[in-house]
Tab-separated table of N, CA, C and O in Angstrom:
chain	number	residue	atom	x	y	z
A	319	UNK	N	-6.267	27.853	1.161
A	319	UNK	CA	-7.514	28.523	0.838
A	319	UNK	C	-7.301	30.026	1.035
A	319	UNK	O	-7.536	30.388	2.188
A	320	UNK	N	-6.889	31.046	0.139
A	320	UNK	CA	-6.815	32.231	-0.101
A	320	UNK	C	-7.756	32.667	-0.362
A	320	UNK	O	-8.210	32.298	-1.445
A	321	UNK	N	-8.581	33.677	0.449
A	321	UNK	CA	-9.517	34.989	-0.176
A	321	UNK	C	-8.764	36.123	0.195
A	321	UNK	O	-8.412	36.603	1.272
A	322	UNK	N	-8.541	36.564	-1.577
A	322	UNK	CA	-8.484	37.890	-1.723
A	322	UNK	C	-10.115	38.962	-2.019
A	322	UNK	O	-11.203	38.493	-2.353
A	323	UNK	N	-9.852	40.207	-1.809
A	323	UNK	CA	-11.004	40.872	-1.525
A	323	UNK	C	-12.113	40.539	-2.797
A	323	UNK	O	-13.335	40.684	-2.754
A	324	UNK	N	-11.166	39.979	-4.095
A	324	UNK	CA	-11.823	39.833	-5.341
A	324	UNK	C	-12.866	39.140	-4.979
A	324	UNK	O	-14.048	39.434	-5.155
A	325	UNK	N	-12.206	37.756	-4.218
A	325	UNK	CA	-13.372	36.640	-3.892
A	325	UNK	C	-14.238	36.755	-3.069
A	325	UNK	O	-14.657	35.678	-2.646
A	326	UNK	N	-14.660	37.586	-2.682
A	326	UNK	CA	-16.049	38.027	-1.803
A	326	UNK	C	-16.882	39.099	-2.253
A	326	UNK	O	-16.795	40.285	-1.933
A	327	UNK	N	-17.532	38.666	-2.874
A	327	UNK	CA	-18.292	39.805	-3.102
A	327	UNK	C	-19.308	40.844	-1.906
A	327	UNK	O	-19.593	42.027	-1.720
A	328	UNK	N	-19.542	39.669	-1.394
A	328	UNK	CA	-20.658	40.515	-0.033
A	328	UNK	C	-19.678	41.045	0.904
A	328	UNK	O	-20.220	41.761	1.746
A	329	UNK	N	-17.971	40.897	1.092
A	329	UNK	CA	-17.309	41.613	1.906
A	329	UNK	C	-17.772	43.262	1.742
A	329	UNK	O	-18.150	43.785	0.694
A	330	UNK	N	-17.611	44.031	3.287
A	330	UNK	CA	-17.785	45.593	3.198
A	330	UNK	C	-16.798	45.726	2.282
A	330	UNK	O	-15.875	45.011	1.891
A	331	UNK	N	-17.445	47.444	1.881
A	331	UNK	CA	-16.987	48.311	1.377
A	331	UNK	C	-15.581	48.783	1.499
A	331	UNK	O	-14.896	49.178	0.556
A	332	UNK	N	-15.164	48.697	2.903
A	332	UNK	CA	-14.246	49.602	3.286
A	332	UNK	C	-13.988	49.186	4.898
A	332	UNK	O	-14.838	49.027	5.773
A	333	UNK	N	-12.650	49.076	4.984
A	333	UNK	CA	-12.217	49.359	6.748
A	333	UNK	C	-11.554	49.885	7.062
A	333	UNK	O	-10.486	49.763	6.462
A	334	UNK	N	-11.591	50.824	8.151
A	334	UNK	CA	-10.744	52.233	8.462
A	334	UNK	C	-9.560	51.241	9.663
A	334	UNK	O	-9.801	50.093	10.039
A	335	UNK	N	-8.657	51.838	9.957
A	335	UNK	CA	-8.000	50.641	10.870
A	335	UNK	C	-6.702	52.279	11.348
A	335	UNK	O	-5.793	52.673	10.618
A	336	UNK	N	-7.009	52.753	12.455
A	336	UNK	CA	-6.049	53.941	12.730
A	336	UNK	C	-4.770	53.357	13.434
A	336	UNK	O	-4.590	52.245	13.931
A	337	UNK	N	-3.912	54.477	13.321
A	337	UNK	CA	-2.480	53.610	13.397
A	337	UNK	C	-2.480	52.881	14.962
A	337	UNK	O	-2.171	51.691	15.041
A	338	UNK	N	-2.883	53.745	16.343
A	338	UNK	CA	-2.747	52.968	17.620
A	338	UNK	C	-3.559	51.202	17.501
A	338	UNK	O	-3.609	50.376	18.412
A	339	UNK	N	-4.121	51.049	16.049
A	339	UNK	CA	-4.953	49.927	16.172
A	339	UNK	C	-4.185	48.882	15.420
A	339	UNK	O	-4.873	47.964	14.973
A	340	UNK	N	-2.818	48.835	15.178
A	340	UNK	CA	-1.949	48.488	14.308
A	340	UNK	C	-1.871	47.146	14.960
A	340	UNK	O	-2.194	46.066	14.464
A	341	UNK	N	-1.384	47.386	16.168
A	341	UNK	CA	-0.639	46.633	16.911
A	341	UNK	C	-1.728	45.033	16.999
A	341	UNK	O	-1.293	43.950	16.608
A	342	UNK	N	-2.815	45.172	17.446
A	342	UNK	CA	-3.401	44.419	17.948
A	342	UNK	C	-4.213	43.798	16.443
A	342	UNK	O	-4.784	42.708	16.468
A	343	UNK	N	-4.163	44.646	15.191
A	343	UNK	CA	-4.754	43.865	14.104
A	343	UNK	C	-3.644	42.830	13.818
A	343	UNK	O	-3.881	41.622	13.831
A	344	UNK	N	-2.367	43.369	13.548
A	344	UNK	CA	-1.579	42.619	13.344
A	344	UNK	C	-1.346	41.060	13.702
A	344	UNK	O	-0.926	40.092	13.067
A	345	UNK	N	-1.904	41.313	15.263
A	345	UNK	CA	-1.890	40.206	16.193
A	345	UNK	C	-3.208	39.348	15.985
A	345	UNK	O	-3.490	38.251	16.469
A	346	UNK	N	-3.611	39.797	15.511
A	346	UNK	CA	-5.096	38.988	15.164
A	346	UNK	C	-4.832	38.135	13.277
A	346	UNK	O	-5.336	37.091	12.863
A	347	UNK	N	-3.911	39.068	12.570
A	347	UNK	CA	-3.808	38.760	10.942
A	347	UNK	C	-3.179	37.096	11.564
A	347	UNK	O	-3.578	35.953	11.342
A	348	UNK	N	-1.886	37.707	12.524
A	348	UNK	CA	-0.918	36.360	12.432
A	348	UNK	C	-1.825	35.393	13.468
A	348	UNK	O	-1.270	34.301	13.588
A	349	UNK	N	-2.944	35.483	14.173
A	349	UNK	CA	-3.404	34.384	14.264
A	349	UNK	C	-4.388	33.476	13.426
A	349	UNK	O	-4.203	32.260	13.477
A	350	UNK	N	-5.210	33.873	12.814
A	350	UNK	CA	-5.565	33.613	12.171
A	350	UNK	C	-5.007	32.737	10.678
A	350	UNK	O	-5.428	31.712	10.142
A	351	UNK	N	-4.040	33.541	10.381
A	351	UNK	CA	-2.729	33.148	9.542
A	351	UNK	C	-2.243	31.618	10.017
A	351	UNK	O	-2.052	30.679	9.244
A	352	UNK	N	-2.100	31.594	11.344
A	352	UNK	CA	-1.561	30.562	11.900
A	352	UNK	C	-2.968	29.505	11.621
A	352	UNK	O	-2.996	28.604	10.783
A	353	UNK	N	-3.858	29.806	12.360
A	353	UNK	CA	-4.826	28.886	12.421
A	353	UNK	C	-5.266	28.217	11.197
A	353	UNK	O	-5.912	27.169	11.191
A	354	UNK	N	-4.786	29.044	9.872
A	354	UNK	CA	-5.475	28.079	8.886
A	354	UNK	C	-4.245	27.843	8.034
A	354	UNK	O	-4.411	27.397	6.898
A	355	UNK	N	-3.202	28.064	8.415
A	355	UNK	CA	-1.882	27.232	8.012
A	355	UNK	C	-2.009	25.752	8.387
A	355	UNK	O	-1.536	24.816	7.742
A	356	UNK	N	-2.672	25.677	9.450
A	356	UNK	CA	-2.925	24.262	9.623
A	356	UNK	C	-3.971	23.521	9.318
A	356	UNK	O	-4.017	22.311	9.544
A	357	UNK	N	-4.853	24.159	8.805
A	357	UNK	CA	-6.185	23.556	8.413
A	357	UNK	C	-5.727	22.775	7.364
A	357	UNK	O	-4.705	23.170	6.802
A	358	UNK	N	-6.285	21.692	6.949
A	358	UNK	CA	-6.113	21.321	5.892
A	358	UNK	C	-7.503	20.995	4.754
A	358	UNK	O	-8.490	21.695	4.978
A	359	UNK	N	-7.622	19.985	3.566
A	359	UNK	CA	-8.431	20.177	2.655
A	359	UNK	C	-9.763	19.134	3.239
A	359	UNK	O	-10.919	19.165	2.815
A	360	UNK	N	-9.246	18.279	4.263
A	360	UNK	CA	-10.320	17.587	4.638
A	360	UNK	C	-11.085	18.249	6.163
A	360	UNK	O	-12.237	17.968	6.495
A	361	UNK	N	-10.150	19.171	6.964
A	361	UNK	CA	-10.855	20.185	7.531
A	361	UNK	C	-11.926	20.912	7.222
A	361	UNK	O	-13.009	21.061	7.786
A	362	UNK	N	-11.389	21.414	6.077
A	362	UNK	CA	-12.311	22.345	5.861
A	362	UNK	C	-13.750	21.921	5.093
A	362	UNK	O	-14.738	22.646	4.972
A	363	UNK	N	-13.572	20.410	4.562
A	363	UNK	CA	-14.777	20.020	3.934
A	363	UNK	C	-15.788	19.616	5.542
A	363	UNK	O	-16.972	19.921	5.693
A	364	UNK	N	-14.922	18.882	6.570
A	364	UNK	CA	-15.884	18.481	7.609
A	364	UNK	C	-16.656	19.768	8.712
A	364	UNK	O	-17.398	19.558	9.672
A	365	UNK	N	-16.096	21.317	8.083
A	365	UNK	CA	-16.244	22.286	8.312
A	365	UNK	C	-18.159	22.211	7.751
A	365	UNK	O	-18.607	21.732	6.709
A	366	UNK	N	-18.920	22.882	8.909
A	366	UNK	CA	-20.411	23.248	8.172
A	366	UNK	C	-20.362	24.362	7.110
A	366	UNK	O	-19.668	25.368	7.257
A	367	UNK	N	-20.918	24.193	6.334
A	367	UNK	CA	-20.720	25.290	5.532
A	367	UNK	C	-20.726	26.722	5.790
A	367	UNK	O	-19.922	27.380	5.129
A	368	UNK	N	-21.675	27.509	6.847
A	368	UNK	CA	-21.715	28.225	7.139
A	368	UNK	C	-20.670	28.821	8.044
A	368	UNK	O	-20.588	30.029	8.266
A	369	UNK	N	-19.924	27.963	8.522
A	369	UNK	CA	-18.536	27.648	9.450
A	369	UNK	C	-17.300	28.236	8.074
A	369	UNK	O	-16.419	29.086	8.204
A	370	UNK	N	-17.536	27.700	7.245
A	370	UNK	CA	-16.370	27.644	6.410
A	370	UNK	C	-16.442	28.793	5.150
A	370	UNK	O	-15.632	29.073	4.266
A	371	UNK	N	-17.978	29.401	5.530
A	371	UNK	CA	-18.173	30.881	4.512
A	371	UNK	C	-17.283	31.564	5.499
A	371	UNK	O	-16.128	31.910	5.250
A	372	UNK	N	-18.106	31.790	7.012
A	372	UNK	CA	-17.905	32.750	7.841
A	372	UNK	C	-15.946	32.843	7.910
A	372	UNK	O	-15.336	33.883	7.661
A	373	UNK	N	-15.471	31.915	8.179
A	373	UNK	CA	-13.835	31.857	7.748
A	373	UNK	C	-13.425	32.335	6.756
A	373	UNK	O	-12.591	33.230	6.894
A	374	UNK	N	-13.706	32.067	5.808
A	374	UNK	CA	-13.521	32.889	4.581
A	374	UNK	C	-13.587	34.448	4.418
A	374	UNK	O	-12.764	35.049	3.728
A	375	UNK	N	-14.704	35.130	5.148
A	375	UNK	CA	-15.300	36.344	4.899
A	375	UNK	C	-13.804	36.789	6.278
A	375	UNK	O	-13.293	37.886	6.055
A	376	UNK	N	-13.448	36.324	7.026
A	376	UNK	CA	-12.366	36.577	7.773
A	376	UNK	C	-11.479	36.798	7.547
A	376	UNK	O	-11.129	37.890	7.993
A	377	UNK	N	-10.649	36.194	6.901
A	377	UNK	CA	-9.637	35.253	6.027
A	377	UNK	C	-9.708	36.856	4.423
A	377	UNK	O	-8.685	37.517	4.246
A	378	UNK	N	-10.598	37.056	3.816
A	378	UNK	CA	-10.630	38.270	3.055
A	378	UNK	C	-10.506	39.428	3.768
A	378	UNK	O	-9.408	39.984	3.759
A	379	UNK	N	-11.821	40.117	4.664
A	379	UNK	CA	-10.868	41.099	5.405
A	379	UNK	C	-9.452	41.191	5.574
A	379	UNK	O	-8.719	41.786	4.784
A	380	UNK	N	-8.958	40.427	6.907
A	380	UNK	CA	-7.938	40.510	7.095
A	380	UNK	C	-6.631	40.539	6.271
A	380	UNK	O	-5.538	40.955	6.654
A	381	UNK	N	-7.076	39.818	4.606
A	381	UNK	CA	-6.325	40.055	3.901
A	381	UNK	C	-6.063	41.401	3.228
A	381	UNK	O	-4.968	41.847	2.886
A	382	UNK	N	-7.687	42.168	3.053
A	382	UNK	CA	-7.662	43.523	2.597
A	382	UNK	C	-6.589	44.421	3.642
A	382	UNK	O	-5.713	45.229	3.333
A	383	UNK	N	-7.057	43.910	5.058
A	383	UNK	CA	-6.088	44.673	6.073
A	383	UNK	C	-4.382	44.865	6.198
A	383	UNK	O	-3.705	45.776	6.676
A	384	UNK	N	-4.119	43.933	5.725
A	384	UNK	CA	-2.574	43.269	5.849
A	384	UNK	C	-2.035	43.935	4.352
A	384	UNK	O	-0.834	44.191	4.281
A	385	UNK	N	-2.949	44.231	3.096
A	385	UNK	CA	-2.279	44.294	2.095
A	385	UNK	C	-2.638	46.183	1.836
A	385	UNK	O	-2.076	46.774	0.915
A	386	UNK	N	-3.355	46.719	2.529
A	386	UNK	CA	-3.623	48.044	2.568
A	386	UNK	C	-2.443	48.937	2.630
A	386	UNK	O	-1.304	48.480	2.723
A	387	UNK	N	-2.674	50.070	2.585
A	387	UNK	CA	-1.726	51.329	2.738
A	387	UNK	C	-2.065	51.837	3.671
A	387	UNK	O	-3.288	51.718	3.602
A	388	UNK	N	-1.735	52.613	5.000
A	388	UNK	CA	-2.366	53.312	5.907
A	388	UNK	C	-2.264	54.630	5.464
A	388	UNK	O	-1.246	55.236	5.130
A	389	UNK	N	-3.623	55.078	5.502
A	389	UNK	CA	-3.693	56.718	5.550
A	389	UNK	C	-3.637	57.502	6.523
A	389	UNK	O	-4.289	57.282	7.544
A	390	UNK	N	-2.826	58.590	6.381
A	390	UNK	CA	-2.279	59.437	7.201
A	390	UNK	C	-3.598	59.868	8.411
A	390	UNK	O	-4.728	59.877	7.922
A	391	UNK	N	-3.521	60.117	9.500
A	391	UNK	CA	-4.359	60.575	10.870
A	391	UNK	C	-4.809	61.819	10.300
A	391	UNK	O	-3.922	62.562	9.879
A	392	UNK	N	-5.803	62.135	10.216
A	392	UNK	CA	-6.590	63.953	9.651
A	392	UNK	C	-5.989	64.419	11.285
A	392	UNK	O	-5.267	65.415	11.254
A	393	UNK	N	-6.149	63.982	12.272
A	393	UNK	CA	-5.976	65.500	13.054
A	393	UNK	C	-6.975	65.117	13.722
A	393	UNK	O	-7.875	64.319	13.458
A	394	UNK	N	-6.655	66.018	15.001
A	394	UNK	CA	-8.165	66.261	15.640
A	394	UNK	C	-8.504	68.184	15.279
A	394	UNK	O	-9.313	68.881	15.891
A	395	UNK	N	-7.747	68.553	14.318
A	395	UNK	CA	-8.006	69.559	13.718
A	395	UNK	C	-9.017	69.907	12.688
A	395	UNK	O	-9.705	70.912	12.508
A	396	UNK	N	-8.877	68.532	11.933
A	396	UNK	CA	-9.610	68.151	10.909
A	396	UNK	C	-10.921	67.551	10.909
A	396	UNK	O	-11.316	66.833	9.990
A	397	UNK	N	-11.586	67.834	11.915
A	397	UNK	CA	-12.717	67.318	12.642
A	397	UNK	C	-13.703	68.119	12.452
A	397	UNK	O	-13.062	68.983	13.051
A	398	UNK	N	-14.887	68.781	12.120
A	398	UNK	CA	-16.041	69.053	11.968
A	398	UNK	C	-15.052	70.948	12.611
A	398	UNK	O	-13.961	71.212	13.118
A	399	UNK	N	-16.143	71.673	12.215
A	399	UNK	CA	-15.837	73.031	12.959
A	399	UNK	C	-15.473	74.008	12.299
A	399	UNK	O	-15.230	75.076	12.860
């Protein structure tokens, strides 16, 4: 069960993710990753539905996250002033 960002429409707009926050998204993509590597097709039907949107809307983020480009840090130069 793949959501890409296509398949959600009500996913946000946008997520900012700065580089010291790398570490610990990462660690969250590959669990998640893990967790529904094992799910299978009758899981997810005995899943409530609202159980198995909310996974999904997860499951897309994290995919927007993992397949992003990181943009460069503005600075604390680049800050209002």
């Amino acid at each position: 069960m793949a959501h890409r960002p296509q398949d959600m429409s009500a996913a946000p707009g946008s997520v900012t993710v700065r580089l010291p926050d790398l570490e610990p998204v990462a660690g969250l993509v590959a669990a998640v990753s893990r967790f529904c590597a094992h799910m299978t097709p009758a899981a997810y039907e005995a899943m409530p539905e609202k159980a198995a949107d909310a996974l999904g809307q997860v499951q897309a983020i994290l995919w927007r996250l993992e397949h992003s480009r990181p943009e460069p840090d503005p600075g604390p130069d680049s800050e209002g002033g």
